[in-house]
mmCIF file of C-alpha atoms in Angstrom:
data_model
loop_
_atom_site.group_PDB
_atom_site.id
_atom_site.type_symbol
_atom_site.label_atom_id
_atom_site.label_comp_id
_atom_site.label_asym_id
_atom_site.label_seq_id
_atom_site.Cartn_x
_atom_site.Cartn_y
_atom_site.Cartn_z
ATOM 1 C CA LEU A 23 7.135 0.914 0.643
ATOM 2 C CA LEU A 24 8.117 4.374 -0.786
ATOM 3 C CA ASP A 25 5.043 4.154 -2.924
ATOM 4 C CA VAL A 26 2.685 3.391 -0.090
ATOM 5 C CA SER A 27 5.036 6.477 2.071
ATOM 6 C CA ARG A 28 4.123 9.095 -0.593
ATOM 7 C CA ILE A 29 0.150 7.758 -0.749
ATOM 8 C CA GLU A 30 -0.059 8.038 3.064
ATOM 9 C CA MET A 31 1.611 11.394 3.123
ATOM 10 C CA GLY A 32 -0.315 13.270 0.025
ATOM 11 C CA THR A 33 2.768 13.269 -1.875
ATOM 12 C CA LEU A 34 2.474 10.636 -4.332
ATOM 13 C CA VAL A 35 3.393 12.541 -7.796
ATOM 14 C CA VAL A 36 0.274 11.785 -10.027
ATOM 15 C CA GLU A 37 1.330 13.121 -13.936
ATOM 16 C CA SER A 38 -2.227 12.693 -15.720
ATOM 17 C CA LYS A 39 -2.164 12.397 -19.672
ATOM 18 C CA PRO A 40 -4.524 10.156 -21.994
ATOM 19 C CA THR A 41 -3.599 6.811 -21.308
ATOM 20 C CA SER A 42 -4.739 3.853 -23.506
ATOM 21 C CA ILE A 43 -5.728 1.032 -20.667
ATOM 22 C CA VAL A 44 -6.137 -1.226 -23.235
ATOM 23 C CA LYS A 45 -2.583 -0.574 -24.110
ATOM 24 C CA LEU A 46 -1.437 -0.349 -20.579
ATOM 25 C CA ALA A 47 -3.127 -3.694 -19.864
ATOM 26 C CA GLN A 48 -1.579 -5.643 -23.270
ATOM 27 C CA GLY A 49 1.522 -4.527 -22.231
ATOM 28 C CA VAL A 50 1.343 -6.145 -18.429
ATOM 29 C CA ILE A 51 -0.257 -9.422 -19.994
ATOM 30 C CA ASP A 52 2.754 -9.643 -22.209
ATOM 31 C CA GLU A 53 5.091 -9.480 -19.233
ATOM 32 C CA GLN A 54 3.234 -12.165 -17.401
ATOM 33 C CA MET A 55 2.530 -14.524 -20.472
ATOM 34 C CA LEU A 56 5.536 -16.815 -19.421
ATOM 35 C CA GLN A 57 3.973 -17.508 -15.783
ATOM 36 C CA ILE A 58 0.665 -17.975 -17.425
ATOM 37 C CA ASN A 59 2.251 -20.287 -19.708
ATOM 38 C CA GLU A 60 4.698 -22.350 -17.014
ATOM 39 C CA LYS A 61 1.311 -22.668 -15.102
ATOM 40 C CA LYS A 62 -0.658 -23.607 -18.030
ATOM 41 C CA LEU A 63 -3.750 -21.125 -17.405
ATOM 42 C CA LYS A 64 -6.528 -20.863 -19.547
ATOM 43 C CA PHE A 65 -6.247 -17.136 -20.013
ATOM 44 C CA SER A 66 -8.728 -15.093 -21.802
ATOM 45 C CA THR A 67 -9.039 -11.336 -22.538
ATOM 46 C CA VAL A 68 -12.445 -9.406 -23.549
ATOM 47 C CA PHE A 69 -11.590 -5.869 -24.334
ATOM 48 C CA GLU A 70 -14.657 -3.571 -25.607
ATOM 49 C CA ASN A 71 -14.254 -1.991 -29.156
ATOM 50 C CA ASP A 72 -13.536 1.792 -28.818
ATOM 51 C CA ILE A 73 -12.522 2.155 -25.244
ATOM 52 C CA PRO A 74 -11.452 5.676 -25.171
ATOM 53 C CA SER A 75 -8.473 7.323 -23.885
ATOM 54 C CA ILE A 76 -8.388 7.674 -19.874
ATOM 55 C CA GLN A 77 -7.287 10.916 -17.862
ATOM 56 C CA ALA A 78 -4.600 8.955 -15.727
ATOM 57 C CA ASP A 79 -0.734 8.498 -14.952
ATOM 58 C CA PRO A 80 -0.051 5.742 -16.996
ATOM 59 C CA LYS A 81 2.795 4.764 -14.345
ATOM 60 C CA LEU A 82 0.170 4.336 -11.485
ATOM 61 C CA LEU A 83 -2.564 2.733 -13.530
ATOM 62 C CA ARG A 84 0.093 0.195 -14.939
ATOM 63 C CA MET A 85 0.622 -0.316 -11.400
ATOM 64 C CA VAL A 86 -2.871 -1.280 -10.666
ATOM 65 C CA ILE A 87 -3.260 -3.701 -13.505
ATOM 66 C CA GLN A 88 0.270 -5.544 -12.844
ATOM 67 C CA ASN A 89 -1.051 -6.007 -8.984
ATOM 68 C CA LEU A 90 -4.582 -7.398 -9.816
ATOM 69 C CA LEU A 91 -3.159 -9.584 -13.050
ATOM 70 C CA SER A 92 -0.127 -11.332 -10.857
ATOM 71 C CA ASN A 93 -2.354 -11.993 -7.994
ATOM 72 C CA SER A 94 -4.628 -13.842 -10.221
ATOM 73 C CA VAL A 95 -1.795 -15.540 -11.721
ATOM 74 C CA LYS A 96 0.023 -16.615 -8.689
ATOM 75 C CA TYR A 97 -2.791 -17.261 -6.719
ATOM 76 C CA THR A 98 -4.465 -19.859 -9.116
ATOM 77 C CA PRO A 99 -2.919 -23.089 -9.388
ATOM 78 C CA GLU A 100 -1.967 -24.955 -12.447
ATOM 79 C CA GLY A 101 -4.518 -25.556 -15.130
ATOM 80 C CA GLY A 102 -7.060 -22.710 -13.711
ATOM 81 C CA LYS A 103 -8.374 -19.904 -15.386
ATOM 82 C CA VAL A 104 -7.555 -16.222 -15.421
ATOM 83 C CA GLY A 105 -9.297 -13.505 -17.375
ATOM 84 C CA ILE A 106 -9.478 -9.815 -17.981
ATOM 85 C CA SER A 107 -12.147 -7.738 -19.381
ATOM 86 C CA ILE A 108 -12.259 -3.867 -20.133
ATOM 87 C CA SER A 109 -15.414 -2.207 -20.940
ATOM 88 C CA LEU A 110 -17.506 1.009 -20.595
ATOM 89 C CA ASP A 111 -20.597 1.308 -18.297
ATOM 90 C CA LYS A 112 -23.794 2.851 -18.653
ATOM 91 C CA ASN A 113 -22.372 6.045 -17.236
ATOM 92 C CA LYS A 114 -18.889 5.995 -19.454
ATOM 93 C CA ASN A 115 -16.849 4.715 -16.567
ATOM 94 C CA ILE A 116 -14.378 2.200 -17.415
ATOM 95 C CA ILE A 117 -15.072 -1.060 -15.652
ATOM 96 C CA LEU A 118 -11.642 -3.295 -15.419
ATOM 97 C CA LYS A 119 -13.079 -6.903 -14.374
ATOM 98 C CA MET A 120 -9.875 -9.244 -13.517
ATOM 99 C CA SER A 121 -11.274 -13.031 -12.570
ATOM 100 C CA ASP A 122 -9.797 -16.018 -11.365
ATOM 101 C CA THR A 123 -10.421 -19.778 -10.529
ATOM 102 C CA GLY A 124 -7.528 -19.759 -7.475
ATOM 103 C CA TYR A 125 -7.583 -20.121 -4.386
ATOM 104 C CA GLY A 126 -9.968 -17.098 -3.351
ATOM 105 C CA ILE A 127 -10.097 -15.134 -0.116
ATOM 106 C CA PRO A 128 -11.357 -16.771 3.202
ATOM 107 C CA LYS A 129 -14.744 -15.201 4.180
ATOM 108 C CA ASP A 130 -13.652 -14.373 7.764
ATOM 109 C CA GLN A 131 -10.299 -12.236 5.828
ATOM 110 C CA GLN A 132 -12.021 -10.486 3.219
ATOM 111 C CA ASP A 133 -12.469 -7.249 4.930
ATOM 112 C CA LYS A 134 -9.029 -6.890 5.482
ATOM 113 C CA ILE A 135 -7.635 -7.607 2.191
ATOM 114 C CA PHE A 136 -6.864 -4.137 1.484
ATOM 115 C CA THR A 137 -4.905 -3.745 4.758
ATOM 116 C CA LYS A 138 -1.262 -2.859 4.337
ATOM 117 C CA LEU A 139 0.894 -5.978 4.949
ATOM 118 C CA PHE A 140 -1.933 -8.493 5.082
ATOM 119 C CA ARG A 141 -1.851 -11.525 3.662
ATOM 120 C CA ALA A 142 -4.762 -14.262 3.925
ATOM 121 C CA ASP A 143 -4.063 -17.567 5.983
ATOM 122 C CA ASN A 144 -4.916 -19.695 2.701
ATOM 123 C CA VAL A 145 -1.863 -18.255 0.781
ATOM 124 C CA ILE A 146 0.830 -17.759 3.628
ATOM 125 C CA GLY A 147 1.647 -21.327 3.001
ATOM 126 C CA LYS A 148 1.635 -21.823 -0.655
ATOM 127 C CA ASP A 149 4.890 -21.634 -2.930
ATOM 128 C CA THR A 150 4.179 -17.788 -3.202
ATOM 129 C CA GLU A 151 6.041 -14.676 -2.431
ATOM 130 C CA GLY A 152 4.270 -11.358 -1.613
ATOM 131 C CA THR A 153 4.358 -8.186 0.547
ATOM 132 C CA GLY A 154 0.528 -7.484 1.248
ATOM 133 C CA LEU A 155 1.033 -3.904 -0.108
ATOM 134 C CA GLY A 156 -0.390 -4.866 -3.771
ATOM 135 C CA LEU A 157 -3.894 -4.429 -3.220
ATOM 136 C CA TYR A 158 -3.433 -1.928 -0.407
ATOM 137 C CA ILE A 159 -1.441 0.595 -3.192
ATOM 138 C CA ALA A 160 -3.930 -0.770 -6.177
ATOM 139 C CA LYS A 161 -7.061 0.474 -4.198
ATOM 140 C CA SER A 162 -5.164 3.925 -2.783
ATOM 141 C CA ILE A 163 -4.932 4.672 -6.654
ATOM 142 C CA VAL A 164 -8.057 3.892 -7.958
ATOM 143 C CA GLU A 165 -9.555 5.930 -5.467
ATOM 144 C CA GLN A 166 -7.420 9.114 -6.172
ATOM 145 C CA MET A 167 -8.477 8.368 -9.646
ATOM 146 C CA GLY A 168 -12.215 8.885 -8.658
ATOM 147 C CA GLY A 169 -12.737 5.134 -9.287
ATOM 148 C CA LEU A 170 -13.713 2.203 -6.816
ATOM 149 C CA LEU A 171 -11.920 -1.021 -6.180
ATOM 150 C CA TRP A 172 -14.098 -4.081 -5.113
ATOM 151 C CA PHE A 173 -14.215 -7.935 -5.236
ATOM 152 C CA GLU A 174 -16.163 -11.301 -4.864
ATOM 153 C CA SER A 175 -14.343 -14.203 -3.971
ATOM 154 C CA ASP A 176 -15.366 -17.807 -2.895
ATOM 155 C CA GLU A 177 -12.237 -19.883 -1.064
ATOM 156 C CA ASN A 178 -11.006 -22.406 -3.260
ATOM 157 C CA LYS A 179 -13.719 -20.960 -6.295
ATOM 158 C CA GLY A 180 -11.595 -17.960 -6.904
ATOM 159 C CA THR A 181 -11.608 -14.061 -7.256
ATOM 160 C CA THR A 182 -12.854 -11.672 -8.953
ATOM 161 C CA PHE A 183 -11.851 -8.039 -8.716
ATOM 162 C CA HIS A 184 -13.717 -5.000 -10.346
ATOM 163 C CA ALA A 185 -12.376 -1.387 -10.719
ATOM 164 C CA THR A 186 -14.170 1.629 -12.159
ATOM 165 C CA LEU A 187 -12.495 4.281 -13.617
ATOM 166 C CA PRO A 188 -14.119 7.788 -14.494
ATOM 167 C CA LEU A 189 -12.627 8.898 -17.893
ATOM 168 C CA GLY A 190 -11.752 12.688 -16.964
ATOM 169 C CA LYS A 191 -10.004 13.856 -13.868
ATOM 170 C CA LYS A 192 -11.265 13.319 -10.521
ATOM 171 C CA LYS A 193 -14.411 15.348 -9.759
ATOM 172 C CA ASN A 194 -14.320 17.789 -7.173
ATOM 173 C CA GLY A 195 -17.048 16.979 -4.607
ATOM 174 C CA GLY A 196 -19.213 19.619 -4.843
ATOM 175 C CA ASN A 197 -22.817 19.348 -5.150
ATOM 176 C CA GLY A 198 -23.795 22.327 -7.162
ATOM 177 C CA ASN A 199 -24.617 24.798 -4.240
ATOM 178 C CA GLY A 200 -21.513 26.051 -3.847
ATOM 179 C CA SER A 201 -19.982 23.825 -1.658
#
Protein backbone atom coordinates (compact mmCIF):
# COMPACT_ATOMS: atom_id res chain seq x y z
CA LEU A 1 0.00 0.00 0.00
CA LEU A 2 2.90 2.31 0.70
CA ASP A 3 4.25 1.74 -2.82
CA VAL A 4 0.80 2.45 -4.28
CA SER A 5 0.61 5.67 -2.31
CA ARG A 6 4.08 6.74 -3.47
CA ILE A 7 3.25 5.89 -7.10
CA GLU A 8 0.07 7.98 -6.97
CA MET A 9 1.77 10.92 -5.28
CA GLY A 10 4.75 10.76 -7.65
CA THR A 11 7.14 10.30 -4.72
CA LEU A 12 8.27 6.74 -5.45
CA VAL A 13 12.06 6.83 -5.18
CA VAL A 14 13.69 5.45 -8.31
CA GLU A 15 17.38 4.55 -8.11
CA SER A 16 18.32 3.70 -11.68
CA LYS A 17 21.53 1.90 -12.47
CA PRO A 18 22.67 -0.66 -15.05
CA THR A 19 20.65 -3.77 -14.22
CA SER A 20 20.64 -7.27 -15.69
CA ILE A 21 17.01 -8.23 -16.23
CA VAL A 22 18.10 -11.82 -16.87
CA LYS A 23 19.83 -12.06 -13.46
CA LEU A 24 16.82 -10.47 -11.76
CA ALA A 25 14.48 -12.91 -13.49
CA GLN A 26 16.66 -15.87 -12.55
CA GLY A 27 16.61 -14.79 -8.90
CA VAL A 28 12.81 -14.51 -8.92
CA ILE A 29 12.53 -17.91 -10.62
CA ASP A 30 14.79 -19.48 -8.00
CA GLU A 31 12.52 -18.11 -5.25
CA GLN A 32 9.41 -19.50 -6.95
CA MET A 33 10.81 -22.97 -7.74
CA LEU A 34 9.35 -24.53 -4.59
CA GLN A 35 5.81 -23.50 -5.59
CA ILE A 36 6.47 -24.41 -9.25
CA ASN A 37 7.60 -27.89 -8.21
CA GLU A 38 4.81 -28.34 -5.64
CA LYS A 39 2.20 -27.66 -8.34
CA LYS A 40 4.09 -29.89 -10.83
CA LEU A 41 4.12 -27.06 -13.36
CA LYS A 42 6.01 -27.48 -16.62
CA PHE A 43 8.30 -24.45 -16.43
CA SER A 44 10.34 -23.03 -19.30
CA THR A 45 12.72 -20.14 -19.78
CA VAL A 46 13.94 -18.66 -23.05
CA PHE A 47 16.53 -15.96 -22.52
CA GLU A 48 18.08 -14.58 -25.70
CA ASN A 49 21.87 -14.44 -25.63
CA ASP A 50 23.58 -11.11 -25.01
CA ILE A 51 20.67 -9.24 -23.43
CA PRO A 52 22.30 -5.96 -22.37
CA SER A 53 21.86 -4.36 -18.99
CA ILE A 54 18.94 -1.98 -18.73
CA GLN A 55 18.98 1.41 -17.00
CA ALA A 56 16.47 0.69 -14.21
CA ASP A 57 15.86 0.49 -10.49
CA PRO A 58 16.58 -3.18 -9.75
CA LYS A 59 14.17 -3.31 -6.79
CA LEU A 60 11.29 -1.95 -8.86
CA LEU A 61 12.05 -4.07 -11.93
CA ARG A 62 12.27 -7.11 -9.66
CA MET A 63 8.79 -6.27 -8.31
CA VAL A 64 7.42 -6.34 -11.87
CA ILE A 65 8.95 -9.75 -12.64
CA GLN A 66 7.95 -11.14 -9.24
CA ASN A 67 4.33 -10.00 -9.64
CA LEU A 68 3.99 -11.46 -13.13
CA LEU A 69 5.65 -14.77 -12.28
CA SER A 70 3.87 -15.26 -8.96
CA ASN A 71 0.51 -14.58 -10.65
CA SER A 72 1.28 -17.15 -13.36
CA VAL A 73 2.24 -19.74 -10.75
CA LYS A 74 -0.67 -18.88 -8.44
CA TYR A 75 -3.35 -18.89 -11.14
CA THR A 76 -2.21 -21.97 -13.06
CA PRO A 77 -3.67 -25.28 -11.89
CA GLU A 78 -1.47 -28.24 -11.02
CA GLY A 79 0.26 -29.76 -14.05
CA GLY A 80 -0.09 -26.61 -16.17
CA LYS A 81 2.61 -24.69 -18.01
CA VAL A 82 4.36 -21.44 -17.11
CA GLY A 83 7.04 -19.80 -19.22
CA ILE A 84 9.15 -16.69 -19.22
CA SER A 85 11.14 -15.25 -22.10
CA ILE A 86 13.41 -12.23 -22.43
CA SER A 87 14.44 -10.96 -25.84
CA LEU A 88 15.18 -7.80 -27.82
CA ASP A 89 12.82 -6.37 -30.44
CA LYS A 90 13.93 -4.69 -33.67
CA ASN A 91 14.06 -1.32 -31.88
CA LYS A 92 16.38 -2.76 -29.22
CA ASN A 93 13.74 -2.67 -26.49
CA ILE A 94 13.76 -5.52 -24.01
CA ILE A 95 10.70 -7.74 -24.34
CA LEU A 96 9.65 -9.65 -21.22
CA LYS A 97 6.97 -12.25 -21.81
CA MET A 98 5.28 -14.30 -19.07
CA SER A 99 2.84 -16.97 -20.24
CA ASP A 100 0.73 -19.59 -18.52
CA THR A 101 -2.03 -22.11 -19.13
CA GLY A 102 -3.96 -20.91 -16.11
CA TYR A 103 -7.49 -19.76 -15.38
CA GLY A 104 -7.24 -16.78 -17.71
CA ILE A 105 -9.08 -13.50 -17.34
CA PRO A 106 -12.77 -13.32 -18.28
CA LYS A 107 -13.29 -11.14 -21.40
CA ASP A 108 -15.79 -8.87 -19.63
CA GLN A 109 -13.24 -8.08 -16.91
CA GLN A 110 -10.08 -7.63 -18.96
CA ASP A 111 -10.39 -3.84 -19.06
CA LYS A 112 -10.23 -3.76 -15.23
CA ILE A 113 -7.18 -6.01 -14.73
CA PHE A 114 -4.74 -3.13 -14.04
CA THR A 115 -7.20 -1.37 -11.71
CA LYS A 116 -6.25 -0.98 -8.07
CA LEU A 117 -7.68 -3.72 -5.80
CA PHE A 118 -9.33 -5.58 -8.71
CA ARG A 119 -9.44 -9.39 -8.73
CA ALA A 120 -11.25 -11.29 -11.46
CA ASP A 121 -14.37 -13.24 -10.46
CA ASN A 122 -12.97 -16.53 -11.71
CA VAL A 123 -10.07 -16.52 -9.19
CA ILE A 124 -11.71 -15.08 -6.09
CA GLY A 125 -13.24 -18.47 -5.21
CA LYS A 126 -10.02 -20.39 -5.86
CA ASP A 127 -7.56 -21.30 -3.14
CA THR A 128 -5.38 -18.25 -3.84
CA GLU A 129 -4.69 -15.06 -1.98
CA GLY A 130 -4.15 -11.67 -3.48
CA THR A 131 -4.65 -7.99 -2.82
CA GLY A 132 -5.41 -6.88 -6.36
CA LEU A 133 -2.46 -4.47 -6.25
CA GLY A 134 0.30 -6.44 -8.03
CA LEU A 135 -0.65 -5.69 -11.64
CA TYR A 136 -1.51 -2.07 -10.83
CA ILE A 137 1.98 -1.63 -9.34
CA ALA A 138 3.68 -3.56 -12.17
CA LYS A 139 2.01 -1.44 -14.86
CA SER A 140 2.86 1.79 -13.00
CA ILE A 141 6.54 0.80 -12.71
CA VAL A 142 6.82 -0.30 -16.36
CA GLU A 143 5.22 2.93 -17.56
CA GLN A 144 7.47 5.00 -15.29
CA MET A 145 10.41 3.28 -17.02
CA GLY A 146 9.05 4.42 -20.39
CA GLY A 147 7.73 0.96 -21.28
CA LEU A 148 4.40 -0.72 -21.92
CA LEU A 149 2.66 -3.63 -20.18
CA TRP A 150 -0.26 -5.49 -21.76
CA PHE A 151 -1.71 -8.98 -21.95
CA GLU A 152 -3.67 -11.48 -23.99
CA SER A 153 -5.94 -13.92 -22.19
CA ASP A 154 -8.55 -16.60 -22.82
CA GLU A 155 -10.54 -17.83 -19.86
CA ASN A 156 -9.60 -21.41 -18.90
CA LYS A 157 -6.77 -21.39 -21.47
CA GLY A 158 -4.24 -19.00 -19.99
CA THR A 159 -2.69 -15.57 -20.11
CA THR A 160 0.41 -14.00 -21.60
CA PHE A 161 1.76 -10.72 -20.25
CA HIS A 162 4.10 -8.67 -22.43
CA ALA A 163 6.32 -5.83 -21.24
CA THR A 164 8.53 -3.67 -23.42
CA LEU A 165 11.31 -1.85 -21.63
CA PRO A 166 13.65 0.68 -23.26
CA LEU A 167 17.35 0.05 -22.67
CA GLY A 168 18.10 3.64 -21.70
CA LYS A 169 16.52 6.08 -19.32
CA LYS A 170 12.95 7.14 -19.86
CA LYS A 171 12.86 9.47 -22.85
CA ASN A 172 11.38 12.92 -22.62
CA GLY A 173 8.35 13.43 -24.81
CA GLY A 174 9.95 16.06 -27.07
CA ASN A 175 9.19 15.98 -30.78
CA GLY A 176 12.33 17.71 -32.01
CA ASN A 177 10.82 21.19 -32.50
CA GLY A 178 11.57 22.53 -29.05
CA SER A 179 8.50 21.24 -27.29
